[in-house]
Coordinates of C-alpha atoms in Angstrom, one line a residue:
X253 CA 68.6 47.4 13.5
X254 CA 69.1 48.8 17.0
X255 CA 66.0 46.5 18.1
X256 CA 67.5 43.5 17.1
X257 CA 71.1 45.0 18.3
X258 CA 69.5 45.1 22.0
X259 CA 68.0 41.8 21.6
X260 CA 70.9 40.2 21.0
X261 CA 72.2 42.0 23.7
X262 CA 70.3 40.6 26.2
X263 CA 71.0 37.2 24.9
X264 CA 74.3 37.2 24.9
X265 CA 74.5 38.8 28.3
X266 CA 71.3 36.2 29.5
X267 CA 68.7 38.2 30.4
X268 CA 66.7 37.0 27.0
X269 CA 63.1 38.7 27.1
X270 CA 60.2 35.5 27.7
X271 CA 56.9 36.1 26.8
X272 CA 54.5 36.2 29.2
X273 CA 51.9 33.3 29.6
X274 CA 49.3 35.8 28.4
X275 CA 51.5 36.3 25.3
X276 CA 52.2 32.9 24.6
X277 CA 48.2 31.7 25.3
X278 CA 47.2 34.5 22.8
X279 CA 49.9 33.4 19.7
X280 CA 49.2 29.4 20.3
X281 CA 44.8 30.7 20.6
X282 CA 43.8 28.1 18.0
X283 CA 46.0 25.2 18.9
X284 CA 44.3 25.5 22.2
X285 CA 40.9 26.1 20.9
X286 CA 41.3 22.6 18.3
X287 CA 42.5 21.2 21.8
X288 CA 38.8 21.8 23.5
X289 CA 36.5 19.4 21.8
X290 CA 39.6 16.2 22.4
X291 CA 39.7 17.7 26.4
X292 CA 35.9 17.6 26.8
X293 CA 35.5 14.2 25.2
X294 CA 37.8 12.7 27.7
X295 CA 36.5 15.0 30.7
X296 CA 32.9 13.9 30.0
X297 CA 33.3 10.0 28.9
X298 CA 36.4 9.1 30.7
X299 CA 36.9 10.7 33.5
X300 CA 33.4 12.3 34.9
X301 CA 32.4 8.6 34.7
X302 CA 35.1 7.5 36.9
X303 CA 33.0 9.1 40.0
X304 CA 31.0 5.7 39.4
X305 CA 33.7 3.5 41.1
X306 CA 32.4 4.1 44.5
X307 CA 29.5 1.4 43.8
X308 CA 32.2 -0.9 44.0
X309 CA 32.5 -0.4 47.7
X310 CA 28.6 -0.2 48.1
X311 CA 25.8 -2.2 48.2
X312 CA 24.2 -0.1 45.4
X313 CA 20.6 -0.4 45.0
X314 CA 18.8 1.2 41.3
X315 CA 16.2 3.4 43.7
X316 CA 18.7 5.3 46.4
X317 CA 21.6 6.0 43.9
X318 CA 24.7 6.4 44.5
X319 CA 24.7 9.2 47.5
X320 CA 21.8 6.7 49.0
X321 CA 23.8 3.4 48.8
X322 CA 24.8 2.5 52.0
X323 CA 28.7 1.3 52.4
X324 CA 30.2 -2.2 52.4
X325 CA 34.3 -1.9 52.1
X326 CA 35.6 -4.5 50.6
X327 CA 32.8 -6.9 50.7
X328 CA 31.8 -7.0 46.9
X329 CA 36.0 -7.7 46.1
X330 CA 35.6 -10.4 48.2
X331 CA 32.5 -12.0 47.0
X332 CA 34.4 -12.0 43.4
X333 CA 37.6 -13.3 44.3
X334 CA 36.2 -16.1 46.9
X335 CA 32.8 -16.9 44.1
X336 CA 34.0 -20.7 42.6
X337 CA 33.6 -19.4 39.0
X338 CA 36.7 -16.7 39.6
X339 CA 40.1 -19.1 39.0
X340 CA 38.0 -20.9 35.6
X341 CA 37.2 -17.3 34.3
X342 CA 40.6 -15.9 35.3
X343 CA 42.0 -18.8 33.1
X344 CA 40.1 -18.3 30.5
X345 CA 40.2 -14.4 29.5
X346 CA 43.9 -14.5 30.1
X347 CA 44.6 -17.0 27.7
X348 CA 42.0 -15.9 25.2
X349 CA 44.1 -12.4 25.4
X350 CA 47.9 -13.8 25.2
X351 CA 46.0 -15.7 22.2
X352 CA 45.1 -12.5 20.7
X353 CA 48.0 -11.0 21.8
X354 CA 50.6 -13.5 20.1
X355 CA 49.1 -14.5 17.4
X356 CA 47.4 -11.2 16.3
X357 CA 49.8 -9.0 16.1
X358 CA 52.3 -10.6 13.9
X359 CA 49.9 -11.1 10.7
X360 CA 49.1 -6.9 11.3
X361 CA 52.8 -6.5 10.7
X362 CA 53.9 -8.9 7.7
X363 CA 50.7 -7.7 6.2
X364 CA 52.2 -4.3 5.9
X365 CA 55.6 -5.6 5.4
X366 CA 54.1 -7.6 2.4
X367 CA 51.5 -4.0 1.2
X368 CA 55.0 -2.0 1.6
X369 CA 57.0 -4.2 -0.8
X370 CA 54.6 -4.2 -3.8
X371 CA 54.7 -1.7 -6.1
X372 CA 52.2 -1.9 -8.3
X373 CA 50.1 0.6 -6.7
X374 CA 46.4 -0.4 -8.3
X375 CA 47.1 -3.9 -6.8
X376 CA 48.3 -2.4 -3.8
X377 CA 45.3 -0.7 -3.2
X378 CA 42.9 -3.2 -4.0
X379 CA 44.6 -5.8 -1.6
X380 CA 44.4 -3.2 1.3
X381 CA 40.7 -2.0 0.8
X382 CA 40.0 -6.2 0.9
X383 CA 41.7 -6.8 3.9
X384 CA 40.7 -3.6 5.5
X385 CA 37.1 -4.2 4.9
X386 CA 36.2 -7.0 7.5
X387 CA 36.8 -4.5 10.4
X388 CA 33.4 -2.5 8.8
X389 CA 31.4 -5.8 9.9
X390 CA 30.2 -6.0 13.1
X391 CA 30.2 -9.4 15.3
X392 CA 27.0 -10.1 14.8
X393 CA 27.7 -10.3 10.8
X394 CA 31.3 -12.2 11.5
X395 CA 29.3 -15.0 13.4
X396 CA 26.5 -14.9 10.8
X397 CA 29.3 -15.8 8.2
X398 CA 31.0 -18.4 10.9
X399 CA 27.6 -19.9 11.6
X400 CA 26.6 -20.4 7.5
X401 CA 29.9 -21.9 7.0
X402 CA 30.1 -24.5 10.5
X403 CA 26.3 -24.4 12.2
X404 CA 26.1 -28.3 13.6
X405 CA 24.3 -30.2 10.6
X406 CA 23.5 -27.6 7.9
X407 CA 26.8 -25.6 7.8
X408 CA 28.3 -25.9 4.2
X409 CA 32.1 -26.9 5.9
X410 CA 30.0 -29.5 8.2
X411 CA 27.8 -30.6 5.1
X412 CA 30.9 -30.9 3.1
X413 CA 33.1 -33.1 5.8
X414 CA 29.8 -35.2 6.1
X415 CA 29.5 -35.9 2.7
X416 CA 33.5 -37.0 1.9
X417 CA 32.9 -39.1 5.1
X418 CA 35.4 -37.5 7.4
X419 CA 32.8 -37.0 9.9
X420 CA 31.0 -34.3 11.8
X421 CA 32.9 -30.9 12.9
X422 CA 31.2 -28.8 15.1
X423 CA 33.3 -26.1 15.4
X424 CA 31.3 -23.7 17.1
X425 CA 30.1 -26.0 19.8
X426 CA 33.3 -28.3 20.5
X427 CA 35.5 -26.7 23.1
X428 CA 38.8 -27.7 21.8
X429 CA 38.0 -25.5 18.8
X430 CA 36.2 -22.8 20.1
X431 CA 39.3 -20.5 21.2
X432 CA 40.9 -21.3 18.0
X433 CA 37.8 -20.0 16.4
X434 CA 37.7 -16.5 18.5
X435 CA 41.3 -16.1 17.1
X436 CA 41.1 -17.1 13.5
X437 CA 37.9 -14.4 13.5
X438 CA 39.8 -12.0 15.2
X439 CA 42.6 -12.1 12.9
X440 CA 40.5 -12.1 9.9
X441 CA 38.5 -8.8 11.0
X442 CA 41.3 -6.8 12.4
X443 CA 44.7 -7.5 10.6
X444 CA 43.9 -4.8 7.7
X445 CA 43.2 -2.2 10.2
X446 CA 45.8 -3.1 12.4
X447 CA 48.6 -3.3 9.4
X448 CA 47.8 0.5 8.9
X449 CA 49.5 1.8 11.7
X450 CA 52.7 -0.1 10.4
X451 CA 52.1 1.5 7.4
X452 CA 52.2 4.7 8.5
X453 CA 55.8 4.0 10.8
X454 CA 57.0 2.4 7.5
X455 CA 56.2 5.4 5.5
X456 CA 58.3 7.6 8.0
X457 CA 61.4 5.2 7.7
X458 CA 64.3 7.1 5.9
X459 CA 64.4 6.1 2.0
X460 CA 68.3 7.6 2.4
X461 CA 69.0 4.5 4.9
X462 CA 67.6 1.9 1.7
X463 CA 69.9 3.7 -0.4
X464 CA 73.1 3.3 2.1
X465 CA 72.2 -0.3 2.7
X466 CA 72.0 -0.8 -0.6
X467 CA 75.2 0.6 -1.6
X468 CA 76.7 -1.3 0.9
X469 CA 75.2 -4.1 -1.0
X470 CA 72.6 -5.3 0.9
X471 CA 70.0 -7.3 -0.6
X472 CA 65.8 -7.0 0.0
X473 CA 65.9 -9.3 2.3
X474 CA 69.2 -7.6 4.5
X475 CA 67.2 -3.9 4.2
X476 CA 64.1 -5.6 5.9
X477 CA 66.2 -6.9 8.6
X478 CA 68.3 -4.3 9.5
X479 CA 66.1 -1.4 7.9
X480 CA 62.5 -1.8 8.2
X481 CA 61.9 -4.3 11.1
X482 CA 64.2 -1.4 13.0
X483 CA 62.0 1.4 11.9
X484 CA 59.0 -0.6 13.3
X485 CA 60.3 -1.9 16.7
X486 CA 58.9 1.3 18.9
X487 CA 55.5 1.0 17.3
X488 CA 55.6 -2.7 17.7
X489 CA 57.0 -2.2 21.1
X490 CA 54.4 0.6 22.2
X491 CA 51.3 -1.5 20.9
X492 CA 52.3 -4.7 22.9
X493 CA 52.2 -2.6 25.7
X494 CA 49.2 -1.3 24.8
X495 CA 47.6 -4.4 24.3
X496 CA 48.8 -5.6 27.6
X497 CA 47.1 -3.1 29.6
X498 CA 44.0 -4.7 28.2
X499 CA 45.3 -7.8 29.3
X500 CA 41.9 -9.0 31.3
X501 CA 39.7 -7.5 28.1
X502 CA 38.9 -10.7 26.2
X503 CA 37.0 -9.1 23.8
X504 CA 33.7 -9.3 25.4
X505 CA 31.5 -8.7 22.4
X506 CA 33.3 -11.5 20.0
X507 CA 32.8 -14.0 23.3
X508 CA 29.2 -13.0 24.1
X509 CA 28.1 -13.8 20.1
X510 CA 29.8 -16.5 19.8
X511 CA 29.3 -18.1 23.6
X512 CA 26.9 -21.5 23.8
X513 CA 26.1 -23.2 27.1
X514 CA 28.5 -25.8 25.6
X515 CA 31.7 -24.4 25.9
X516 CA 31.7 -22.3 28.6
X517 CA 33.9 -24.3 30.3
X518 CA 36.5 -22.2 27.3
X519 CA 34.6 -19.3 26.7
X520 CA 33.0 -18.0 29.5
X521 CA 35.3 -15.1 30.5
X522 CA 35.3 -12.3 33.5
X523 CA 33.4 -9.6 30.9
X524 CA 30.7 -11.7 30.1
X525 CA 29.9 -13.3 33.7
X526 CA 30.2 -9.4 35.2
X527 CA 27.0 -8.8 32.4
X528 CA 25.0 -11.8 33.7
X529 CA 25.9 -10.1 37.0
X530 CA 25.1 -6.9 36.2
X531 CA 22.2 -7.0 33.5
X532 CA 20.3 -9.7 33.9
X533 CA 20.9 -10.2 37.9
X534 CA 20.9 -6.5 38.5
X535 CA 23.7 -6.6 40.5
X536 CA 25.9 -4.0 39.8
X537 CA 28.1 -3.4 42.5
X538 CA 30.1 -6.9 42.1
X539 CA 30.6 -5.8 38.1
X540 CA 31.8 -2.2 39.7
X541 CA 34.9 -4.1 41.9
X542 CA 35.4 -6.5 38.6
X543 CA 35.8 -3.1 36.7
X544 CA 38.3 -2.2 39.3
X545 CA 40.3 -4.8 39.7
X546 CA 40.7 -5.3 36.3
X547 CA 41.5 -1.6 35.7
X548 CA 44.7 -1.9 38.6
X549 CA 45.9 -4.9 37.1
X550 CA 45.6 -3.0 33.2
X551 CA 47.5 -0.2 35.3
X552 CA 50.5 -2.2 36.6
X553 CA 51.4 -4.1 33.2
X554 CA 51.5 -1.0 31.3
X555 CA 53.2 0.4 34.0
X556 CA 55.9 -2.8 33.9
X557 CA 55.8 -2.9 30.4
X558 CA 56.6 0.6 30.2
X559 CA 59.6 0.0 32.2
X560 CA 61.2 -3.1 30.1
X561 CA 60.5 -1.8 27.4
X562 CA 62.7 1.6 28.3
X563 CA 65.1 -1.3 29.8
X564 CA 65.8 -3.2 26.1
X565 CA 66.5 -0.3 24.4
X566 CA 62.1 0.7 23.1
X567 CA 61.2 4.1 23.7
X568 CA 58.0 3.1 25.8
X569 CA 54.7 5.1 26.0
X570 CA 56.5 8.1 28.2

């Protein structure tokens, strides 16, 4: 009683005891201890690697490493930003990306709108495990499927339009359809894992705030307007700016499958000329400033992104 008495004391008279930051490491020990294993993974893989971005500014060569590499400045930025290839692959993985960006992140939300609305929960979870299970498969499997269905000639779509006498459709080699194509993949192997993550903000939604609109006599449709699409705007808000920082990645391992010397004019985007550079070339230093430049540009949108987002009323990343 008297300990508590002179505890209150000292509140009330503000000179409230604070642990020391010996006391406080010691009663939080295991939160920091389940904190080691995230801390080294990004220390090792994320930022250790980071030490790499002085081949950039080098004329590296394999045999003298990094330390042995003698020093160009800005001569590899220059090479990429003055090489004829740069505007036409600029072009390219920016509008592959808004493509992704527009049209794939809409179908990851009404697909959860559409999971959270039924309620028979056997069917529920049989249309999520389908939808979620193309994102197991890996690109190599997707264009296996893509190429069985619309490879020139022998493809069972291509057969099929042949045979009614529409005529041939080469889908995979025509280069008004071979962006389309990237998306409709992309959509198709991503959309159930993406529409978890709305799932989860929907399950955090207050069922109190259904019950109010409802007594207020709103219908399903007025709840999902002013109810749910609310509950879902920061996620929504925080992914798009997410997805913007990746702005100048295209999705190089999609591209790379499904790439042909025919429409690269489309296709061909800065990740997969910076491999030709770097692999089969062996020219790394030009990838390094690509890797560079695209990681200041990633840094500015989410940066401005950030910021409007904070502006319209969205909580942002920070």
């Amino acid at each position: 009683m008297l300990k508590g008495s002179a505890q209150t004391a000292d509140v009330s008279s503000g000179y409230a005891h604070k642990p020391s930051f010996g006391t406080k490491l010691w009663r939080y020990r295991w939160l920091y201890v389940f904190m080691v294993p995230g801390i080294l993974y990004y220390l090792i893989y994320h930022y250790v690697p980071m030490f790499g971005l002085v081949v950039a500014f080098q004329d590296y060569n394999l045999m003298k490493g990094v330390t042995g590499s003698p020093w160009v400045g800005w001569d590899n930025f220059k090479a990429v930003f003055e090489s004829p290839d740069f505007p036409q692959l600029m072009k390219n993985t920016v509008l592959l990306s808004l493509y992704r960006l527009v049209f794939g992140m809409l179908p990851d939300l009404l697909l959860a709108l559409m999971l959270n609305e039924i309620r028979v929960r056997w069917f529920k979870k049989t249309i999520q495990t389908l939808t979620y299970g193309p994102h197991f498969l890996s690109w190599i499997i997707v264009y296996g499927i893509m190429f069985s269905f619309f490879a020139p000639g022998s493809g069972l779509v291509t057969t099929f339009f042949r045979d009614m006498g529409w005529g041939d459709i080469d889908a995979l080699t025509n280069s008004g359809l071979f962006r389309p194509m990237l998306v409709m993949t992309d959509i198709w192997k991503s959309t159930g894992y993406g529409a978890i993550i709305y799932l989860a903000a929907l399950a955090n939604i207050n069922h109190e705030q259904y019950e109010a609109a409802a007594i207020d006599g709103a219908n399903r449709w007025s709840q999902l307007w002013y109810v749910t699409l609310p509950g879902v705007r920061d996620v929504f808000m925080l992914l798009v700016i997410l997805r913007l920082g990746g702005i100048l990645d295209a999705g190089f391992e999609q591209v790379y499958i499904f790439l042909n010397v025919r429409v690269y004019d489309v296709g061909d985007i800065l990740d997969t000329w910076i491999f030709r550079r770097g692999i089969e070339e062996m020219n790394y230093s030009v990838p390094a400033a690509v890797g560079v430049f695209k990681s200041v540009i990633g840094f500015v949108l989410v940066l401005g992104a950030n910021k409007l987002a904070k502006r319209f009323g969205g909580s942002g990343i920070w």
